[in-house]
Short mmCIF file of N, CA, C and O in Angstrom, two decimals:
data_model
loop_
_atom_site.label_atom_id
_atom_site.label_comp_id
_atom_site.label_asym_id
_atom_site.label_seq_id
_atom_site.Cartn_x
_atom_site.Cartn_y
_atom_site.Cartn_z
N MET S 220 -2.35 -5.10 10.49
CA MET S 220 -1.60 -4.56 9.49
C MET S 220 -0.75 -3.39 9.66
O MET S 220 -1.87 -2.38 10.34
N PHE S 221 0.51 -2.95 9.14
CA PHE S 221 1.13 -1.87 9.75
C PHE S 221 1.18 -0.86 8.20
O PHE S 221 1.25 -1.45 7.35
N TRP S 222 0.95 0.06 8.47
CA TRP S 222 0.93 1.27 7.22
C TRP S 222 2.11 2.19 7.09
O TRP S 222 2.35 2.86 8.30
N ALA S 223 2.24 2.47 5.98
CA ALA S 223 3.06 3.84 5.38
C ALA S 223 2.56 4.14 4.17
O ALA S 223 1.98 3.64 3.20
N THR S 224 3.32 5.95 4.52
CA THR S 224 3.01 6.03 3.12
C THR S 224 3.96 7.29 2.44
O THR S 224 4.66 7.22 3.52
N CYS S 225 3.63 7.27 1.49
CA CYS S 225 4.65 8.82 0.81
C CYS S 225 4.20 9.09 -0.14
O CYS S 225 2.77 8.96 -1.14
N THR S 226 4.23 10.45 -0.85
CA THR S 226 4.03 10.99 -2.12
C THR S 226 4.87 11.15 -3.15
O THR S 226 6.04 11.14 -3.20
N ILE S 227 4.57 10.27 -4.19
CA ILE S 227 5.05 10.44 -5.80
C ILE S 227 4.91 11.55 -6.89
O ILE S 227 3.67 11.29 -6.74
N SER S 228 5.51 11.38 -7.75
CA SER S 228 5.13 11.77 -9.16
C SER S 228 4.21 10.24 -10.11
O SER S 228 4.41 9.25 -9.41
N THR S 229 3.12 10.94 -10.33
CA THR S 229 2.31 10.04 -10.97
C THR S 229 2.64 9.08 -11.99
O THR S 229 2.84 7.76 -11.93
N GLY S 230 4.17 9.54 -12.78
CA GLY S 230 4.92 8.44 -13.71
C GLY S 230 5.83 7.22 -12.85
O GLY S 230 6.42 6.64 -13.51
N GLU S 231 5.68 7.85 -11.30
CA GLU S 231 6.90 6.88 -10.98
C GLU S 231 6.15 5.56 -9.80
O GLU S 231 6.90 4.31 -9.97
N TRP S 232 4.69 4.96 -10.13
CA TRP S 232 4.28 4.54 -9.67
C TRP S 232 4.17 2.77 -10.20
O TRP S 232 4.07 1.88 -9.25
N LEU S 233 4.61 2.48 -11.41
CA LEU S 233 5.32 1.15 -11.91
C LEU S 233 6.33 1.13 -11.14
O LEU S 233 6.49 -0.52 -10.60
N GLU S 234 7.18 2.00 -10.72
CA GLU S 234 8.54 1.38 -10.05
C GLU S 234 8.39 0.83 -8.75
O GLU S 234 8.65 -0.49 -8.19
N TYR S 235 7.31 1.52 -7.55
CA TYR S 235 7.15 1.18 -6.70
C TYR S 235 6.35 -0.18 -6.67
O TYR S 235 6.39 -0.98 -5.48
N LEU S 236 5.39 -0.35 -7.83
CA LEU S 236 4.48 -1.78 -7.79
C LEU S 236 5.11 -2.79 -7.91
O LEU S 236 5.31 -3.59 -7.35
N GLY S 237 6.87 -2.71 -8.74
CA GLY S 237 7.20 -4.09 -9.17
C GLY S 237 8.34 -3.97 -8.01
O GLY S 237 8.34 -5.40 -7.65
N ALA S 238 8.49 -3.05 -7.21
CA ALA S 238 9.44 -3.48 -5.60
C ALA S 238 8.58 -3.86 -4.79
O ALA S 238 8.72 -5.15 -4.09
N PHE S 239 7.03 -3.83 -4.87
CA PHE S 239 5.52 -4.00 -3.82
C PHE S 239 5.82 -5.67 -4.17
O PHE S 239 5.46 -6.58 -3.40
N GLU S 240 5.35 -6.17 -5.62
CA GLU S 240 5.32 -7.51 -5.69
C GLU S 240 6.75 -8.11 -5.18
O GLU S 240 5.95 -9.33 -5.39
N VAL S 241 7.73 -7.41 -5.66
CA VAL S 241 8.94 -8.87 -5.48
C VAL S 241 8.72 -9.59 -4.07
O VAL S 241 9.03 -10.27 -3.31
N HIS S 242 8.29 -7.75 -2.98
CA HIS S 242 8.44 -7.99 -1.67
C HIS S 242 7.28 -8.95 -1.23
O HIS S 242 7.58 -10.16 -0.76
N TRP S 243 6.04 -8.97 -2.07
CA TRP S 243 5.30 -10.03 -1.55
C TRP S 243 5.39 -11.21 -2.12
O TRP S 243 5.13 -11.92 -1.36
N GLN S 244 5.96 -11.37 -3.10
CA GLN S 244 6.51 -12.83 -3.53
C GLN S 244 7.39 -13.69 -2.29
O GLN S 244 7.21 -14.59 -2.39
N LEU S 245 8.32 -12.40 -2.24
CA LEU S 245 9.18 -12.79 -0.85
C LEU S 245 9.06 -13.20 0.16
O LEU S 245 9.15 -14.38 0.61
N LEU S 246 7.89 -12.72 0.63
CA LEU S 246 6.71 -13.15 2.08
C LEU S 246 5.90 -14.10 1.74
O LEU S 246 5.29 -14.58 2.52
N HIS S 247 5.59 -15.17 0.64
CA HIS S 247 4.76 -15.59 -0.05
C HIS S 247 3.12 -15.64 -0.21
O HIS S 247 2.46 -16.08 0.30
N TYR S 248 3.20 -14.46 -0.84
CA TYR S 248 1.82 -13.86 -0.91
C TYR S 248 0.94 -13.71 0.45
O TYR S 248 -0.79 -14.23 0.48
N PRO S 249 1.30 -13.04 1.41
CA PRO S 249 0.26 -12.54 2.37
C PRO S 249 -1.36 -12.10 2.09
O PRO S 249 -0.88 -10.91 1.37
N ARG S 250 -1.89 -12.14 2.63
CA ARG S 250 -3.23 -11.97 2.51
C ARG S 250 -3.45 -10.06 3.26
O ARG S 250 -4.01 -9.25 2.68
N ASP S 251 -2.69 -9.74 3.96
CA ASP S 251 -2.56 -8.87 4.74
C ASP S 251 -1.43 -7.84 4.46
O ASP S 251 -0.78 -7.39 4.81
N MET S 252 -1.45 -7.85 2.88
CA MET S 252 -0.04 -6.81 2.57
C MET S 252 -0.69 -6.10 1.14
O MET S 252 -1.52 -7.12 0.24
N LEU S 253 -1.10 -4.87 1.09
CA LEU S 253 -1.57 -3.72 0.21
C LEU S 253 -0.80 -2.82 -0.28
O LEU S 253 -0.10 -2.07 0.60
N LEU S 254 -1.02 -2.34 -1.86
CA LEU S 254 -0.42 -1.22 -2.06
C LEU S 254 -1.35 -0.70 -2.96
O LEU S 254 -2.29 -1.40 -3.58
N MET S 255 -1.90 0.49 -2.16
CA MET S 255 -2.66 1.40 -2.70
C MET S 255 -2.51 2.35 -3.21
O MET S 255 -1.41 3.05 -2.51
N ALA S 256 -3.19 3.65 -3.98
CA ALA S 256 -3.23 4.77 -4.13
C ALA S 256 -4.25 5.58 -4.13
O ALA S 256 -5.28 5.09 -4.25
N ALA S 257 -3.68 6.84 -4.16
CA ALA S 257 -4.73 7.62 -3.94
C ALA S 257 -4.15 9.12 -4.82
O ALA S 257 -2.81 9.33 -4.32
N ASN S 258 -5.06 9.83 -5.65
CA ASN S 258 -4.32 10.90 -6.72
C ASN S 258 -4.14 12.28 -5.23
O ASN S 258 -5.47 12.63 -4.79
N GLU S 259 -3.38 12.73 -5.63
CA GLU S 259 -3.02 14.52 -4.69
C GLU S 259 -3.48 14.95 -5.54
O GLU S 259 -4.22 15.94 -4.84
N THR S 260 -2.78 15.19 -6.83
CA THR S 260 -2.98 16.19 -7.32
C THR S 260 -3.16 15.82 -9.00
O THR S 260 -2.53 14.59 -8.64
N ARG S 261 -2.57 16.81 -10.25
CA ARG S 261 -2.70 16.18 -11.40
C ARG S 261 -1.28 15.26 -11.80
O ARG S 261 -1.20 14.61 -12.38
N THR S 262 -0.28 15.85 -10.68
CA THR S 262 1.26 15.50 -11.00
C THR S 262 1.48 14.46 -9.96
O THR S 262 2.80 13.73 -9.95
N THR S 263 0.59 14.72 -8.86
CA THR S 263 1.39 13.55 -7.66
C THR S 263 0.35 12.86 -7.44
O THR S 263 -0.95 13.05 -7.52
N MET S 264 0.99 11.70 -6.57
CA MET S 264 -0.46 10.43 -6.21
C MET S 264 0.28 10.11 -4.57
O MET S 264 1.66 10.36 -4.72
N ARG S 265 -0.22 10.08 -3.98
CA ARG S 265 -0.01 9.07 -2.56
C ARG S 265 0.08 8.18 -2.36
O ARG S 265 -1.16 7.45 -2.80
N LEU S 266 0.94 6.98 -2.20
CA LEU S 266 1.10 5.51 -2.06
C LEU S 266 0.70 5.17 -0.57
O LEU S 266 0.77 6.18 0.57
N PHE S 267 0.23 3.87 -0.43
CA PHE S 267 0.11 3.63 1.04
C PHE S 267 0.60 2.01 0.90
O PHE S 267 0.35 1.62 -0.23
N VAL S 268 1.37 1.72 1.90
CA VAL S 268 1.08 0.58 1.74
C VAL S 268 1.03 -0.44 3.30
O VAL S 268 1.19 0.02 4.57
N GLY S 269 0.80 -1.65 3.36
CA GLY S 269 0.14 -2.13 4.66
C GLY S 269 1.37 -3.73 4.60
O GLY S 269 0.68 -3.95 3.52
N VAL S 270 1.48 -4.14 5.43
CA VAL S 270 2.11 -5.21 5.84
C VAL S 270 1.93 -5.81 6.82
O VAL S 270 1.39 -5.01 7.77
N PRO S 271 2.24 -6.96 6.92
CA PRO S 271 1.42 -8.26 8.18
C PRO S 271 2.51 -7.60 9.34
O PRO S 271 2.42 -7.32 10.12
N ARG S 272 3.62 -7.26 9.30
CA ARG S 272 4.65 -7.05 10.43
C ARG S 272 5.07 -5.64 10.58
O ARG S 272 5.60 -5.20 9.42
N SER S 273 5.63 -4.90 11.58
CA SER S 273 5.98 -3.98 11.50
C SER S 273 7.63 -3.26 10.58
O SER S 273 7.84 -2.66 10.22
N GLU S 274 8.13 -4.80 10.94
CA GLU S 274 9.54 -4.55 10.18
C GLU S 274 9.96 -4.61 8.75
O GLU S 274 10.68 -4.41 8.24
N ASP S 275 8.65 -5.17 8.37
CA ASP S 275 8.21 -5.20 6.75
C ASP S 275 8.46 -3.75 6.13
O ASP S 275 8.66 -3.73 5.01
N LEU S 276 8.31 -3.02 6.98
CA LEU S 276 8.43 -1.37 7.00
C LEU S 276 9.19 -0.80 6.07
O LEU S 276 9.57 -0.33 5.44
N LEU S 277 10.48 -1.93 6.80
CA LEU S 277 11.96 -1.03 6.85
C LEU S 277 12.34 -1.19 5.07
O LEU S 277 13.25 -0.54 4.70
N THR S 278 11.71 -2.12 4.28
CA THR S 278 11.71 -2.49 2.91
C THR S 278 11.49 -1.30 2.16
O THR S 278 11.55 -1.09 0.89
N TYR S 279 10.45 -0.44 2.23
CA TYR S 279 10.30 1.01 1.89
C TYR S 279 10.40 2.41 2.40
O TYR S 279 10.15 2.97 2.94
N SER S 280 11.79 2.51 1.38
CA SER S 280 12.19 3.34 2.29
C SER S 280 11.86 4.83 1.15
O SER S 280 11.51 4.55 0.51
N GLY S 281 11.86 6.04 2.14
CA GLY S 281 11.07 7.00 1.90
C GLY S 281 9.63 6.85 2.47
O GLY S 281 9.14 8.40 1.89
N PHE S 282 9.03 5.82 2.81
CA PHE S 282 8.01 6.00 3.14
C PHE S 282 7.87 6.47 4.80
O PHE S 282 8.89 5.94 5.42
N GLU S 283 6.72 6.82 5.19
CA GLU S 283 6.60 7.39 6.61
C GLU S 283 5.22 6.77 7.15
O GLU S 283 4.22 6.24 6.77
N ARG S 284 5.46 6.01 8.37
CA ARG S 284 4.46 5.58 9.07
C ARG S 284 3.19 6.30 9.17
O ARG S 284 3.35 7.33 9.78
N THR S 285 2.12 5.48 9.24
CA THR S 285 0.76 5.87 9.31
C THR S 285 -0.17 4.83 10.04
O THR S 285 0.22 3.84 10.40
N GLU S 286 -1.00 5.63 10.64
CA GLU S 286 -2.31 4.95 11.19
C GLU S 286 -3.35 4.39 9.74
O GLU S 286 -3.83 5.50 9.32
N ARG S 287 -4.19 3.25 10.73
CA ARG S 287 -5.12 3.26 9.53
C ARG S 287 -6.31 4.87 9.21
O ARG S 287 -6.94 4.35 8.21
N LYS S 288 -6.43 5.22 10.50
CA LYS S 288 -7.53 5.99 10.32
C LYS S 288 -7.44 6.99 9.61
O LYS S 288 -8.04 8.04 9.35
N PHE S 289 -6.03 7.33 9.13
CA PHE S 289 -5.56 8.63 8.23
C PHE S 289 -5.31 7.47 7.12
O PHE S 289 -4.60 8.17 5.44
N LEU S 290 -5.58 6.42 6.19
CA LEU S 290 -6.10 6.39 5.08
C LEU S 290 -7.12 6.50 4.49
O LEU S 290 -8.14 7.17 4.89
N PRO S 291 -6.98 6.88 2.94
CA PRO S 291 -8.18 7.36 1.93
C PRO S 291 -9.19 6.43 2.33
O PRO S 291 -9.54 5.32 2.18
N ARG S 292 -10.86 7.52 1.86
CA ARG S 292 -11.60 6.12 2.47
C ARG S 292 -11.72 5.23 1.05
O ARG S 292 -12.44 4.49 0.84
N ALA S 293 -11.39 5.72 0.09
CA ALA S 293 -11.77 5.04 -1.14
C ALA S 293 -10.34 5.55 -2.25
O ALA S 293 -10.35 5.85 -3.26
N PRO S 294 -9.23 4.47 -1.40
CA PRO S 294 -7.94 4.18 -2.56
C PRO S 294 -8.39 3.33 -4.12
O PRO S 294 -9.09 2.51 -3.82
N ILE S 295 -7.23 3.26 -4.41
CA ILE S 295 -7.21 2.52 -5.54
C ILE S 295 -6.09 1.27 -5.37
O ILE S 295 -5.08 1.46 -4.82
N LEU S 296 -6.50 0.04 -5.42
CA LEU S 296 -5.63 -1.14 -5.48
C LEU S 296 -4.94 -0.92 -6.42
O LEU S 296 -5.56 -1.19 -7.08
N LEU S 297 -3.21 -1.15 -5.99
CA LEU S 297 -2.47 -1.44 -7.29
C LEU S 297 -2.23 -2.63 -7.17
O LEU S 297 -1.92 -3.52 -8.11
N ALA S 298 -1.71 -3.64 -5.96
CA ALA S 298 -1.55 -4.80 -5.55
C ALA S 298 -1.60 -5.38 -4.10
O ALA S 298 -1.68 -4.67 -3.47
N GLY S 299 -2.21 -6.64 -4.06
CA GLY S 299 -2.58 -7.31 -3.06
C GLY S 299 -3.92 -7.96 -3.53
O GLY S 299 -4.47 -8.18 -4.55
N ASN S 300 -4.04 -8.50 -2.44
CA ASN S 300 -5.48 -9.39 -2.15
C ASN S 300 -6.41 -8.78 -2.23
O ASN S 300 -6.89 -7.66 -1.05
N HIS S 301 -7.50 -8.85 -3.75
CA HIS S 301 -8.87 -7.75 -3.54
C HIS S 301 -9.61 -7.95 -2.05
O HIS S 301 -10.27 -7.48 -1.92
N ASP S 302 -9.86 -9.49 -2.07
CA ASP S 302 -10.95 -9.68 -1.06
C ASP S 302 -10.28 -8.85 0.20
O ASP S 302 -11.44 -8.46 1.14
N VAL S 303 -9.58 -8.60 0.80
CA VAL S 303 -9.01 -7.74 1.63
C VAL S 303 -9.08 -6.55 1.91
O VAL S 303 -9.91 -6.04 2.52
N PHE S 304 -8.98 -5.58 0.64
CA PHE S 304 -9.25 -4.62 0.21
C PHE S 304 -10.72 -4.50 -0.29
O PHE S 304 -11.02 -3.46 0.52
N GLN S 305 -11.65 -5.30 -0.54
CA GLN S 305 -12.83 -5.38 -0.31
C GLN S 305 -13.34 -5.13 1.12
O GLN S 305 -14.11 -4.25 1.27
N ALA S 306 -13.30 -6.16 1.59
CA ALA S 306 -13.67 -5.51 3.07
C ALA S 306 -13.19 -4.67 4.33
O ALA S 306 -13.95 -4.04 4.42
N MET S 307 -11.83 -4.16 3.53
CA MET S 307 -11.39 -3.00 4.22
C MET S 307 -12.17 -1.61 3.77
O MET S 307 -12.16 -0.77 4.30
N PHE S 308 -12.20 -1.64 2.61
CA PHE S 308 -12.59 0.10 1.99
C PHE S 308 -14.15 -0.08 1.04
O PHE S 308 -14.71 0.69 0.93
N GLU S 309 -14.61 -1.21 0.05
CA GLU S 309 -15.85 -1.28 -0.59
C GLU S 309 -16.68 -2.03 0.31
O GLU S 309 -18.08 -1.13 0.01
N SER S 310 -16.93 -2.46 1.54
CA SER S 310 -18.09 -3.30 2.11
C SER S 310 -17.88 -2.01 3.39
O SER S 310 -18.61 -2.45 4.50
N GLY S 311 -17.07 -0.73 4.00
CA GLY S 311 -17.02 -0.17 5.00
C GLY S 311 -16.63 -0.83 6.27
O GLY S 311 -16.86 -0.24 7.40
N GLY S 312 -15.79 -1.61 5.86
CA GLY S 312 -14.79 -2.30 6.85
C GLY S 312 -13.87 -1.52 7.68
O GLY S 312 -13.54 -0.88 8.48
#
């Protein structure tokens, strides 16, 4: 999975969720595609998107590439396959 991240104001996350879901549908709901969040401050949050191919990250303007080792230990799943998310984060994977 290829990862990217950006910081947004907490009121903007629904806009990013909608864009992710359109992209996810366009790719026919791949299992290895996740949108997650972690709170930064009271007014900002950090989004993380995981996609199956590096070129899929081009869809996410304003996001910067990152590596899996820099993902938070306990992110919040906003969209994607719950089983994959659970295997990666809830079971220590």
